Amino acid sequence: MFYLAISSSQPDFKPESLTPRFMLWRPGIWLLDLGPVWAYWCHQAGSHDLHDLHDLHDLNGLHGFLRQAISALAGQGVVAVLDANPWRALLGMEVMCERGLNGFVSAQNALGRNLVNEASWDIWFRLADEVAAHWFGTRRERFNLQVFRRQARQMALGMERLGIRKPADLGGIPALAIRRRYGAPLHDLWLWSHEAPSAPGALGAPRIDDGSPAGFPWVLWRQEQAIQVKRHLDSPLLEWEHMEIVLREDVDRLCALLNKQGAGRILSLEWRVVFLDLSCLVIPIRFRHPHDLPAEFPHYRTALLQACYAFEDAIPAAMGAAVDLGVYEKAIGSWDLMVTEKINLPPVMRDLFGSVRAANEAEATDDAEGVAKYRLQQLENRLSVPLSAYEVTANWIPEEGYKNVQKNMQPNVEPYTRPSLRALGLRRPLFVYPKPRSSPQPTNQSRAWVFCERIMDKWWRSGSASGQESTQRDYYMMRDQEQRAVWVFKDGAGKWYVHGMYN
Amino acid sequence: MEQFKVPYLYMVTRFTSQIPENMADILDQHGVRPASSLGGVAPDAIQFGSGNVALDEFLEGGLATGAVSEWGMPAGQSLREIALAVVGGATRREMMVLWVNGQDGLDVYPPAWSARGVDLRFIRFVTANKPLEVLKPVFLEPVFRLMVLDSPKHLGSEEWAFIARQARAMDIHVMVLHNFLLSGSRGNIWARLRINGKQRANGWRLEAMRGKAHKCLELTSDILFGLPSLDM
């Protein structure tokens, strides 16, 4: 659930308070990508949840938090819909506007899903025309606006003749049939309207290199002038130890510029270095959680650590290219350091939600949990590798039995399922292979076997029912040649796999 | 965070355990003691217990903060269940734990951890073969009170010294788990506890190579979590 469509009549509404990635869909309508700050807002909602919403599970806590934040920023008359897919978020928002509803709705709830499914053809084609205008503006390949409009008229006529009242009723038609009859752009829109949020290849899932959703006409809004400092080095530098001192001064200059704009959190910086041969290298410096850069005066340890990791990753490749070009000296002569992604925290949010604060503020209020969370976020920002936190889900398929809570905010497991899940978990090993490894059929069956469980795949999902995938697995504990206890299974086709190890 | 007030000095020698008694007394007058003599837990140290009386007694009340323990746990013998009992105890006390997984090709399977009493809200996982290279900031801040380095690749004496120093300075406990049995002929002065685990017919046998007193413990697999027997 990463995209938020907001309709606000408030002229001073600032989407950058919620995320650095947003676009103006049309005057008064904003589309926000909450992906880069999702974990941050989950953390904030979690600490808020501890104080006021402890009876509700995490997802409701986050939704409640977003509801209050959006109301505070965009006024009470705001219409906002959250969905994993920007197209469906826009559809839901249009339905709410048409019915005169306002407030915040998430498509993860039944109400939100029903709203999207209730979209009429009028809304669908109106939004399709707006998407087409954006595609035209962003120069989508092999896209002709006139052809698109003609095909859309044909499709509208076809739906009327077939008596299909709304787009949700068209779900059973194969995607290829739409593509063949009405062209690729309408096929894409049809697909986005009906895809499951978690489906492979869903609009909410894949992202191209610049972070925008694949295929969607995303035009990133750049409102402010870039906050940027430039450095011309007196003598060329190559070693990180030498550069660190100078870069620290530049981060300090950057903070002075940032402070003029009030409270903010940085998500990414761009370090554009220029070598003596005038070639450039752009080194992105990213933070896992929105980072309070000025708070680390004067050492700026977090930012410099991330810069060091990015530098060490990027420079060997650049050096390799330099050797290919025959350039032996590849020293850095100058650079630019600029803020590329940040969120602004207006005073109104800090007042409403005490959870948006630094550790020293939490310490002052004796909030040990708040301090621990803040320190953990700070630490994660300083590491070159991510730390993973998991949550168990009510699912018997081993690969789907857990989720990474940094990326997903799923409802907690219902209490009545816990005994079953515990019984399942006790028979399973602590360590598994990411993908089961094919194994020859065990020859020596005299080695003792312990039958663990038989599970069935979700045969009703596409593929399984048609026999393309095996639907049954029999799991055993057994000893391998080296006398190690391994977790193996035999699938419905009689093939053997090693899935885990009892270490 | 309170840190140790006592200025401990360690004998950096391979033969600390073989110091003659009279020599040890003289050195003790100058505040120089071998690491193995630091069995006493600082008054403000936290001890990570497993909840199992026999195991906790074997661990001298639990794994104390400010120290390092080294475990020999060959693969495929379910010996990490024992480490998990300690980790589960720490998470139930709402203390943050970091598990650094260095096992080749294997990922953790969280539902099995949760079933064994680990509160997943208080544990973080990271995959790293060389933890000191990629996780140095973790050792510089006391965010995680218990850290488990599972199957790290070749820890040299410098790395061991750094881990022991940071464990003491940050008041954390670091468990280092190896996929092989520890050797008695080659010691490790930086670890307060050195324990080998072996699988037995219906459970495990723990042998302390280093600790307050060398001793053994037999554990049955159903004692810890009510686990099914792996005896096949």
XYZ file of C-alpha atoms in Angstrom, chain A residues 222 226-228 254 258 266 268-270 293 337-342:
17
model
C 10.268 19.481 -8.260
C 17.776 22.338 -5.356
C 19.692 22.780 -2.119
C 23.230 22.451 -3.332
C 24.401 22.155 3.227
C 18.608 23.407 5.072
C 16.746 13.877 4.318
C 18.900 11.022 -0.264
C 21.739 13.231 -1.382
C 23.522 13.324 -4.692
C 21.110 15.851 9.054
C 26.612 17.985 -3.173
C 22.854 18.398 -3.337
C 19.706 17.291 -1.543
C 17.590 15.170 -3.872
C 14.874 13.813 -1.567
C 13.600 15.204 1.705
